Short mmCIF file of N, CA, C and O in Angstrom, two decimals:
data_model
loop_
_atom_site.label_atom_id
_atom_site.label_comp_id
_atom_site.label_asym_id
_atom_site.label_seq_id
_atom_site.Cartn_x
_atom_site.Cartn_y
_atom_site.Cartn_z
N THR A 1 137.43 -41.93 -109.73
CA THR A 1 138.53 -42.65 -109.07
C THR A 1 138.77 -43.97 -109.80
O THR A 1 137.82 -44.57 -110.32
N PRO A 2 140.00 -44.44 -109.78
CA PRO A 2 140.26 -45.72 -110.44
C PRO A 2 139.72 -46.90 -109.64
O PRO A 2 139.60 -47.99 -110.15
N GLU A 3 139.40 -46.70 -108.37
CA GLU A 3 138.83 -47.78 -107.57
C GLU A 3 137.48 -48.16 -108.14
O GLU A 3 136.62 -47.31 -108.32
N SER A 4 137.27 -49.44 -108.38
CA SER A 4 135.98 -49.83 -108.93
C SER A 4 134.94 -49.81 -107.82
O SER A 4 135.24 -50.07 -106.66
N LEU A 5 133.71 -49.48 -108.21
CA LEU A 5 132.62 -49.54 -107.24
C LEU A 5 132.47 -50.99 -106.82
O LEU A 5 132.58 -51.89 -107.65
N PRO A 6 132.20 -51.25 -105.54
CA PRO A 6 132.25 -52.62 -105.04
C PRO A 6 131.28 -53.57 -105.71
O PRO A 6 131.55 -54.74 -105.87
N LYS A 7 130.14 -53.09 -106.14
CA LYS A 7 129.13 -54.01 -106.67
C LYS A 7 128.67 -53.61 -108.06
O LYS A 7 127.55 -53.90 -108.45
N SER A 8 129.52 -52.91 -108.81
CA SER A 8 129.10 -52.44 -110.13
C SER A 8 129.37 -53.52 -111.18
O SER A 8 130.35 -54.26 -111.09
N VAL A 9 128.47 -53.59 -112.16
CA VAL A 9 128.60 -54.58 -113.22
C VAL A 9 128.35 -53.95 -114.59
O VAL A 9 127.47 -53.09 -114.73
N VAL A 10 129.14 -54.38 -115.58
CA VAL A 10 128.86 -54.05 -116.97
C VAL A 10 128.51 -55.37 -117.66
O VAL A 10 129.16 -56.39 -117.43
N ILE A 11 127.45 -55.36 -118.48
CA ILE A 11 127.02 -56.54 -119.22
C ILE A 11 127.32 -56.32 -120.70
O ILE A 11 126.91 -55.30 -121.26
N VAL A 12 128.05 -57.26 -121.30
CA VAL A 12 128.37 -57.15 -122.73
C VAL A 12 127.82 -58.39 -123.44
O VAL A 12 128.31 -59.49 -123.24
N ASP A 13 126.76 -58.18 -124.22
CA ASP A 13 126.14 -59.30 -124.93
C ASP A 13 125.37 -58.74 -126.13
O ASP A 13 124.71 -57.71 -125.99
N ASP A 14 125.46 -59.42 -127.28
CA ASP A 14 124.75 -58.89 -128.45
C ASP A 14 123.26 -59.22 -128.43
O ASP A 14 122.51 -58.72 -129.24
N SER A 15 122.82 -60.04 -127.48
CA SER A 15 121.40 -60.37 -127.38
C SER A 15 120.71 -59.49 -126.35
O SER A 15 121.05 -59.51 -125.17
N GLY A 16 119.73 -58.71 -126.82
CA GLY A 16 118.99 -57.85 -125.90
C GLY A 16 118.28 -58.64 -124.82
O GLY A 16 118.21 -58.22 -123.66
N ALA A 17 117.77 -59.82 -125.18
CA ALA A 17 117.06 -60.65 -124.21
C ALA A 17 118.00 -61.10 -123.09
O ALA A 17 117.65 -61.06 -121.91
N VAL A 18 119.20 -61.50 -123.47
CA VAL A 18 120.18 -61.95 -122.47
C VAL A 18 120.61 -60.77 -121.58
O VAL A 18 120.72 -60.90 -120.36
N ARG A 19 120.83 -59.61 -122.20
CA ARG A 19 121.22 -58.44 -121.41
C ARG A 19 120.16 -58.13 -120.35
O ARG A 19 120.49 -57.91 -119.18
N LEU A 20 118.90 -58.11 -120.77
CA LEU A 20 117.83 -57.79 -119.82
C LEU A 20 117.70 -58.84 -118.73
O LEU A 20 117.51 -58.52 -117.56
N LEU A 21 117.82 -60.10 -119.12
CA LEU A 21 117.72 -61.19 -118.15
C LEU A 21 118.84 -61.08 -117.12
O LEU A 21 118.60 -61.12 -115.90
N LEU A 22 120.07 -60.92 -117.60
CA LEU A 22 121.21 -60.81 -116.69
C LEU A 22 121.07 -59.59 -115.79
O LEU A 22 121.34 -59.64 -114.60
N LYS A 23 120.64 -58.47 -116.37
CA LYS A 23 120.47 -57.25 -115.58
C LYS A 23 119.50 -57.50 -114.42
O LYS A 23 119.78 -57.13 -113.28
N GLY A 24 118.38 -58.13 -114.73
CA GLY A 24 117.39 -58.43 -113.69
C GLY A 24 117.95 -59.31 -112.59
O GLY A 24 117.77 -59.05 -111.40
N ILE A 25 118.65 -60.37 -113.00
CA ILE A 25 119.22 -61.31 -112.02
C ILE A 25 120.27 -60.61 -111.15
O ILE A 25 120.28 -60.77 -109.92
N LEU A 26 121.14 -59.83 -111.78
CA LEU A 26 122.23 -59.18 -111.04
C LEU A 26 121.68 -58.14 -110.07
O LEU A 26 122.17 -57.99 -108.96
N GLN A 27 120.67 -57.40 -110.51
CA GLN A 27 120.07 -56.40 -109.61
C GLN A 27 119.38 -57.09 -108.43
O GLN A 27 119.48 -56.61 -107.30
N GLU A 28 118.71 -58.22 -108.70
CA GLU A 28 118.11 -59.01 -107.62
C GLU A 28 119.18 -59.40 -106.60
O GLU A 28 118.91 -59.46 -105.41
N ALA A 29 120.37 -59.71 -107.11
CA ALA A 29 121.47 -60.16 -106.25
C ALA A 29 122.16 -59.00 -105.54
O ALA A 29 123.15 -59.18 -104.85
N GLY A 30 121.65 -57.77 -105.75
CA GLY A 30 122.20 -56.62 -105.03
C GLY A 30 123.33 -55.91 -105.74
O GLY A 30 124.02 -55.09 -105.16
N LEU A 31 123.52 -56.22 -107.02
CA LEU A 31 124.57 -55.55 -107.79
C LEU A 31 123.96 -54.40 -108.58
O LEU A 31 122.76 -54.36 -108.81
N THR A 32 124.80 -53.46 -108.99
CA THR A 32 124.33 -52.31 -109.76
C THR A 32 124.85 -52.41 -111.19
O THR A 32 126.07 -52.41 -111.40
N VAL A 33 123.95 -52.53 -112.15
CA VAL A 33 124.37 -52.59 -113.55
C VAL A 33 124.59 -51.16 -114.03
O VAL A 33 123.65 -50.38 -114.13
N VAL A 34 125.85 -50.81 -114.27
CA VAL A 34 126.18 -49.42 -114.62
C VAL A 34 126.19 -49.17 -116.12
O VAL A 34 126.13 -48.03 -116.56
N ASP A 35 126.28 -50.26 -116.92
CA ASP A 35 126.30 -50.07 -118.37
C ASP A 35 126.05 -51.41 -119.05
O ASP A 35 126.28 -52.46 -118.45
N MET A 36 125.58 -51.33 -120.31
CA MET A 36 125.41 -52.54 -121.11
C MET A 36 125.95 -52.24 -122.51
O MET A 36 125.78 -51.13 -123.01
N ALA A 37 126.61 -53.22 -123.11
CA ALA A 37 127.19 -53.04 -124.42
C ALA A 37 126.82 -54.22 -125.31
O ALA A 37 126.52 -55.30 -124.81
N VAL A 38 126.85 -53.99 -126.63
CA VAL A 38 126.38 -55.03 -127.55
C VAL A 38 127.49 -55.75 -128.32
O VAL A 38 127.23 -56.70 -129.04
N ASN A 39 128.73 -55.30 -128.18
CA ASN A 39 129.84 -56.02 -128.81
C ASN A 39 131.13 -55.78 -128.03
O ASN A 39 131.16 -54.99 -127.09
N GLY A 40 132.18 -56.48 -128.44
CA GLY A 40 133.44 -56.41 -127.72
C GLY A 40 134.04 -55.02 -127.66
O GLY A 40 134.55 -54.58 -126.63
N GLU A 41 133.95 -54.29 -128.78
CA GLU A 41 134.52 -52.93 -128.82
C GLU A 41 133.84 -52.04 -127.78
O GLU A 41 134.49 -51.33 -127.02
N GLU A 42 132.49 -52.08 -127.78
CA GLU A 42 131.75 -51.28 -126.80
C GLU A 42 132.05 -51.75 -125.37
O GLU A 42 132.05 -50.96 -124.44
N GLY A 43 132.25 -53.05 -125.24
CA GLY A 43 132.56 -53.61 -123.92
C GLY A 43 133.86 -53.07 -123.35
O GLY A 43 133.94 -52.73 -122.17
N VAL A 44 134.86 -52.97 -124.22
CA VAL A 44 136.16 -52.42 -123.80
C VAL A 44 135.99 -50.97 -123.36
O VAL A 44 136.50 -50.54 -122.32
N ALA A 45 135.23 -50.20 -124.16
CA ALA A 45 135.00 -48.79 -123.84
C ALA A 45 134.25 -48.65 -122.51
O ALA A 45 134.58 -47.80 -121.68
N ALA A 46 133.26 -49.51 -122.29
CA ALA A 46 132.48 -49.46 -121.04
C ALA A 46 133.34 -49.84 -119.84
O ALA A 46 133.23 -49.25 -118.77
N ALA A 47 134.23 -50.81 -120.03
CA ALA A 47 135.13 -51.23 -118.95
C ALA A 47 136.06 -50.07 -118.58
O ALA A 47 136.30 -49.79 -117.41
N PHE A 48 136.57 -49.38 -119.60
CA PHE A 48 137.48 -48.25 -119.37
C PHE A 48 136.75 -47.12 -118.66
O PHE A 48 137.27 -46.51 -117.73
N LYS A 49 135.51 -46.85 -119.08
CA LYS A 49 134.75 -45.74 -118.54
C LYS A 49 134.32 -45.99 -117.09
O LYS A 49 134.38 -45.09 -116.26
N HIS A 50 133.88 -47.21 -116.80
CA HIS A 50 133.27 -47.47 -115.49
C HIS A 50 134.17 -48.21 -114.51
O HIS A 50 133.90 -48.21 -113.31
N ARG A 51 135.20 -48.91 -115.00
CA ARG A 51 136.03 -49.76 -114.14
C ARG A 51 135.15 -50.58 -113.19
O ARG A 51 135.28 -50.46 -111.98
N PRO A 52 134.23 -51.39 -113.73
CA PRO A 52 133.29 -52.10 -112.86
C PRO A 52 133.97 -53.19 -112.03
O PRO A 52 135.05 -53.66 -112.40
N ALA A 53 133.32 -53.57 -110.94
CA ALA A 53 133.83 -54.69 -110.14
C ALA A 53 133.77 -55.98 -110.96
O ALA A 53 134.67 -56.81 -110.92
N VAL A 54 132.68 -56.12 -111.73
CA VAL A 54 132.46 -57.33 -112.53
C VAL A 54 132.03 -56.94 -113.94
O VAL A 54 131.30 -55.96 -114.11
N LEU A 55 132.48 -57.71 -114.92
CA LEU A 55 132.02 -57.51 -116.29
C LEU A 55 131.61 -58.87 -116.85
O LEU A 55 132.41 -59.81 -116.84
N CYS A 56 130.35 -58.98 -117.26
CA CYS A 56 129.85 -60.21 -117.89
C CYS A 56 130.05 -60.08 -119.38
O CYS A 56 129.54 -59.15 -120.00
N LEU A 57 130.81 -61.02 -119.96
CA LEU A 57 131.26 -60.88 -121.34
C LEU A 57 130.82 -62.06 -122.20
O LEU A 57 131.27 -63.20 -121.99
N ASP A 58 129.92 -61.80 -123.13
CA ASP A 58 129.47 -62.83 -124.06
C ASP A 58 130.65 -63.25 -124.94
O ASP A 58 131.51 -62.43 -125.26
N VAL A 59 130.69 -64.53 -125.30
CA VAL A 59 131.81 -65.01 -126.11
C VAL A 59 131.61 -64.69 -127.58
O VAL A 59 132.48 -64.13 -128.24
N GLU A 60 130.44 -65.02 -128.12
CA GLU A 60 130.21 -64.86 -129.55
C GLU A 60 129.43 -63.58 -129.83
O GLU A 60 128.25 -63.49 -129.52
N MET A 61 130.12 -62.59 -130.39
CA MET A 61 129.50 -61.31 -130.72
C MET A 61 130.06 -60.81 -132.04
O MET A 61 131.19 -61.15 -132.39
N PRO A 62 129.30 -59.97 -132.74
CA PRO A 62 129.83 -59.37 -133.98
C PRO A 62 130.92 -58.35 -133.68
O PRO A 62 131.01 -57.87 -132.55
N ARG A 63 131.72 -58.04 -134.67
CA ARG A 63 132.76 -57.00 -134.62
C ARG A 63 133.95 -57.36 -133.75
O ARG A 63 135.08 -57.20 -134.18
N MET A 64 133.72 -57.81 -132.53
CA MET A 64 134.82 -58.25 -131.69
C MET A 64 134.28 -59.26 -130.70
O MET A 64 133.36 -58.97 -129.97
N SER A 65 134.83 -60.45 -130.71
CA SER A 65 134.32 -61.50 -129.83
C SER A 65 134.75 -61.25 -128.38
O SER A 65 135.63 -60.43 -128.10
N GLY A 66 134.13 -61.98 -127.48
CA GLY A 66 134.50 -61.87 -126.07
C GLY A 66 135.95 -62.23 -125.81
O GLY A 66 136.64 -61.57 -125.05
N LEU A 67 136.43 -63.29 -126.49
CA LEU A 67 137.82 -63.69 -126.26
C LEU A 67 138.79 -62.66 -126.81
O LEU A 67 139.88 -62.48 -126.27
N GLU A 68 138.40 -61.97 -127.89
CA GLU A 68 139.25 -60.90 -128.42
C GLU A 68 139.23 -59.68 -127.49
O GLU A 68 140.23 -58.99 -127.33
N ALA A 69 138.06 -59.42 -126.92
CA ALA A 69 137.91 -58.25 -126.04
C ALA A 69 138.56 -58.46 -124.68
O ALA A 69 139.01 -57.51 -124.04
N LEU A 70 138.61 -59.70 -124.24
CA LEU A 70 139.09 -60.01 -122.89
C LEU A 70 140.45 -59.38 -122.54
O LEU A 70 140.55 -58.68 -121.52
N PRO A 71 141.50 -59.58 -123.36
CA PRO A 71 142.79 -58.99 -122.98
C PRO A 71 142.75 -57.46 -122.94
O PRO A 71 143.43 -56.83 -122.12
N LEU A 72 141.93 -56.86 -123.82
CA LEU A 72 141.84 -55.39 -123.84
C LEU A 72 141.13 -54.88 -122.59
O LEU A 72 141.52 -53.86 -122.01
N ILE A 73 140.10 -55.59 -122.18
CA ILE A 73 139.37 -55.21 -120.97
C ILE A 73 140.28 -55.35 -119.75
O ILE A 73 140.33 -54.49 -118.88
N ARG A 74 141.06 -56.43 -119.71
CA ARG A 74 142.00 -56.65 -118.60
C ARG A 74 143.03 -55.52 -118.57
O ARG A 74 143.50 -55.12 -117.51
N GLN A 75 143.38 -55.00 -119.75
CA GLN A 75 144.36 -53.92 -119.85
C GLN A 75 143.79 -52.59 -119.34
O GLN A 75 144.45 -51.90 -118.57
N VAL A 76 142.58 -52.26 -119.77
CA VAL A 76 142.02 -50.94 -119.42
C VAL A 76 141.44 -50.92 -118.01
O VAL A 76 141.29 -49.87 -117.41
N SER A 77 141.10 -52.11 -117.47
CA SER A 77 140.53 -52.16 -116.13
C SER A 77 140.97 -53.44 -115.43
O SER A 77 140.19 -54.38 -115.25
N PRO A 78 142.25 -53.48 -115.02
CA PRO A 78 142.82 -54.73 -114.49
C PRO A 78 142.11 -55.26 -113.24
O PRO A 78 142.14 -56.45 -112.98
N GLU A 79 141.46 -54.37 -112.50
CA GLU A 79 140.82 -54.83 -111.25
C GLU A 79 139.44 -55.44 -111.48
O GLU A 79 138.85 -56.04 -110.59
N THR A 80 138.90 -55.30 -112.69
CA THR A 80 137.59 -55.86 -113.01
C THR A 80 137.65 -57.38 -113.12
O THR A 80 138.55 -57.92 -113.76
N LYS A 81 136.70 -58.05 -112.47
CA LYS A 81 136.60 -59.50 -112.60
C LYS A 81 135.73 -59.80 -113.81
O LYS A 81 134.55 -59.46 -113.83
N VAL A 82 136.33 -60.44 -114.81
CA VAL A 82 135.59 -60.72 -116.04
C VAL A 82 135.01 -62.13 -115.99
O VAL A 82 135.71 -63.09 -115.66
N VAL A 83 133.71 -62.23 -116.29
CA VAL A 83 133.02 -63.52 -116.31
C VAL A 83 132.49 -63.74 -117.72
O VAL A 83 131.74 -62.92 -118.25
N MET A 84 132.90 -64.83 -118.35
CA MET A 84 132.45 -65.12 -119.71
C MET A 84 131.03 -65.68 -119.67
O MET A 84 130.64 -66.33 -118.69
N VAL A 85 130.28 -65.42 -120.73
CA VAL A 85 128.92 -65.96 -120.85
C VAL A 85 128.87 -66.72 -122.18
O VAL A 85 129.17 -66.15 -123.22
N THR A 86 128.53 -68.01 -122.12
CA THR A 86 128.58 -68.81 -123.34
C THR A 86 127.49 -69.88 -123.37
O THR A 86 127.04 -70.34 -122.33
N GLY A 87 127.08 -70.22 -124.58
CA GLY A 87 126.09 -71.26 -124.75
C GLY A 87 126.70 -72.65 -124.85
O GLY A 87 126.05 -73.64 -124.59
N HIS A 88 127.97 -72.72 -125.20
CA HIS A 88 128.61 -74.03 -125.37
C HIS A 88 130.10 -73.94 -125.08
O HIS A 88 130.90 -73.65 -125.96
N PRO A 89 130.46 -74.16 -123.83
CA PRO A 89 131.89 -74.06 -123.48
C PRO A 89 132.62 -75.33 -123.91
O PRO A 89 132.20 -76.43 -123.58
N SER A 90 133.68 -75.16 -124.67
CA SER A 90 134.53 -76.31 -124.98
C SER A 90 135.75 -76.20 -124.07
O SER A 90 136.03 -75.15 -123.51
N LYS A 91 136.45 -77.30 -123.91
CA LYS A 91 137.64 -77.30 -123.07
C LYS A 91 138.61 -76.21 -123.53
O LYS A 91 139.16 -75.47 -122.74
N GLY A 92 138.81 -76.10 -124.84
CA GLY A 92 139.74 -75.10 -125.38
C GLY A 92 139.33 -73.69 -125.03
O GLY A 92 140.15 -72.87 -124.62
N PHE A 93 138.03 -73.42 -125.14
CA PHE A 93 137.52 -72.09 -124.81
C PHE A 93 137.76 -71.77 -123.34
O PHE A 93 138.21 -70.69 -122.99
N VAL A 94 137.43 -72.72 -122.48
CA VAL A 94 137.56 -72.48 -121.04
C VAL A 94 139.03 -72.19 -120.70
O VAL A 94 139.34 -71.24 -120.00
N ASP A 95 139.93 -73.00 -121.25
CA ASP A 95 141.37 -72.78 -121.01
C ASP A 95 141.79 -71.39 -121.49
O ASP A 95 142.50 -70.67 -120.79
N GLU A 96 141.34 -71.03 -122.69
CA GLU A 96 141.73 -69.75 -123.27
C GLU A 96 141.20 -68.59 -122.43
O GLU A 96 141.91 -67.61 -122.17
N ALA A 97 139.97 -68.71 -121.97
CA ALA A 97 139.36 -67.65 -121.17
C ALA A 97 140.07 -67.50 -119.83
O ALA A 97 140.36 -66.39 -119.38
N ILE A 98 140.37 -68.63 -119.18
CA ILE A 98 141.03 -68.58 -117.87
C ILE A 98 142.46 -68.03 -118.03
O ILE A 98 142.91 -67.20 -117.25
N GLN A 99 143.16 -68.49 -119.06
CA GLN A 99 144.51 -67.95 -119.33
C GLN A 99 144.44 -66.46 -119.61
O GLN A 99 145.35 -65.71 -119.26
N GLY A 100 143.35 -66.03 -120.26
CA GLY A 100 143.18 -64.62 -120.58
C GLY A 100 142.78 -63.78 -119.38
O GLY A 100 142.65 -62.57 -119.50
N GLY A 101 142.56 -64.42 -118.25
CA GLY A 101 142.27 -63.66 -117.03
C GLY A 101 140.81 -63.68 -116.60
O GLY A 101 140.43 -62.99 -115.66
N ALA A 102 139.96 -64.46 -117.28
CA ALA A 102 138.56 -64.54 -116.86
C ALA A 102 138.47 -65.31 -115.54
O ALA A 102 139.29 -66.17 -115.26
N LYS A 103 137.45 -64.97 -114.74
CA LYS A 103 137.28 -65.60 -113.42
C LYS A 103 136.35 -66.80 -113.47
O LYS A 103 136.02 -67.37 -112.44
N GLY A 104 135.89 -67.15 -114.67
CA GLY A 104 134.97 -68.27 -114.79
C GLY A 104 133.96 -67.95 -115.87
O GLY A 104 134.12 -66.99 -116.61
N TYR A 105 132.90 -68.77 -115.95
CA TYR A 105 131.91 -68.52 -116.98
C TYR A 105 130.52 -68.91 -116.52
O TYR A 105 130.35 -69.72 -115.61
N LEU A 106 129.54 -68.28 -117.15
CA LEU A 106 128.14 -68.58 -116.92
C LEU A 106 127.61 -69.23 -118.20
O LEU A 106 127.98 -68.82 -119.29
N LEU A 107 126.76 -70.22 -118.02
CA LEU A 107 126.20 -70.92 -119.16
C LEU A 107 124.86 -70.35 -119.58
O LEU A 107 124.04 -70.02 -118.74
N LYS A 108 124.65 -70.25 -120.90
CA LYS A 108 123.33 -69.94 -121.42
C LYS A 108 122.66 -71.27 -121.74
O LYS A 108 123.34 -72.18 -122.18
N PRO A 109 121.35 -71.40 -121.58
CA PRO A 109 120.45 -70.39 -121.04
C PRO A 109 120.78 -70.06 -119.58
O PRO A 109 121.06 -70.96 -118.79
N VAL A 110 120.77 -68.77 -119.28
CA VAL A 110 121.17 -68.28 -117.97
C VAL A 110 120.15 -68.71 -116.92
O VAL A 110 118.96 -68.52 -117.09
N ARG A 111 120.65 -69.30 -115.83
CA ARG A 111 119.76 -69.72 -114.75
C ARG A 111 119.98 -68.84 -113.52
O ARG A 111 121.08 -68.81 -112.95
N PRO A 112 118.95 -68.10 -113.11
CA PRO A 112 119.09 -67.10 -112.06
C PRO A 112 119.79 -67.59 -110.79
O PRO A 112 120.71 -66.95 -110.31
N ALA A 113 119.40 -68.74 -110.27
CA ALA A 113 119.98 -69.21 -109.01
C ALA A 113 121.48 -69.44 -109.15
O ALA A 113 122.26 -69.13 -108.25
N LEU A 114 121.90 -69.98 -110.31
CA LEU A 114 123.32 -70.25 -110.52
C LEU A 114 124.11 -68.95 -110.66
O LEU A 114 125.22 -68.83 -110.14
N VAL A 115 123.54 -67.99 -111.38
CA VAL A 115 124.22 -66.71 -111.56
C VAL A 115 124.41 -66.03 -110.20
O VAL A 115 125.48 -65.54 -109.87
N GLU A 116 123.34 -66.04 -109.41
CA GLU A 116 123.39 -65.38 -108.11
C GLU A 116 124.44 -66.04 -107.20
O GLU A 116 125.24 -65.36 -106.57
N ALA A 117 124.46 -67.37 -107.18
CA ALA A 117 125.43 -68.10 -106.35
C ALA A 117 126.85 -67.80 -106.82
O ALA A 117 127.76 -67.57 -106.01
N PHE A 118 127.04 -67.78 -108.13
CA PHE A 118 128.36 -67.52 -108.70
C PHE A 118 128.85 -66.13 -108.30
O PHE A 118 129.99 -65.94 -107.88
N MET A 119 127.97 -65.12 -108.42
CA MET A 119 128.35 -63.74 -108.11
C MET A 119 128.68 -63.56 -106.62
O MET A 119 129.62 -62.87 -106.26
N LYS A 120 127.87 -64.20 -105.77
CA LYS A 120 128.14 -64.10 -104.33
C LYS A 120 129.53 -64.63 -104.02
O LYS A 120 130.28 -64.04 -103.25
N LYS A 121 129.88 -65.77 -104.64
CA LYS A 121 131.18 -66.38 -104.41
C LYS A 121 132.27 -65.47 -104.97
O LYS A 121 133.30 -65.23 -104.33
N LEU A 122 132.04 -64.96 -106.17
CA LEU A 122 133.03 -64.12 -106.85
C LEU A 122 133.35 -62.87 -106.04
O LEU A 122 134.49 -62.42 -105.98
N LEU A 123 132.34 -62.28 -105.42
CA LEU A 123 132.51 -61.00 -104.72
C LEU A 123 132.71 -61.15 -103.21
O LEU A 123 132.84 -60.18 -102.50
N ALA A 124 132.75 -62.40 -102.77
CA ALA A 124 132.90 -62.64 -101.32
C ALA A 124 134.26 -62.16 -100.83
O ALA A 124 135.23 -62.29 -101.54
#
């Protein structure tokens, strides 16, 4: 069905450590991680395949960056709430991400309590 699962998440990040950390935090928060991808291209494919409620999207990745993938993900799964993940948000980046349809961003290093609070608010 095109309806996204209420608590499904796809994680897109080229760092295995970050993927595992986010997966653990999100599952603790009661979400279901349905897929993980290592670059923007895979992220778009995963968004199309799963139509997740939420997609965590790393900004800096090989082959296709998060900002490049963002409009494509919004196209293939418009109901998915995209959350950017970045180590250094600049004003320009934040503006570009929000204009591109992102619902906000998480800062690296990822802090579990902040991620959990953000997700609860996002899905409320």
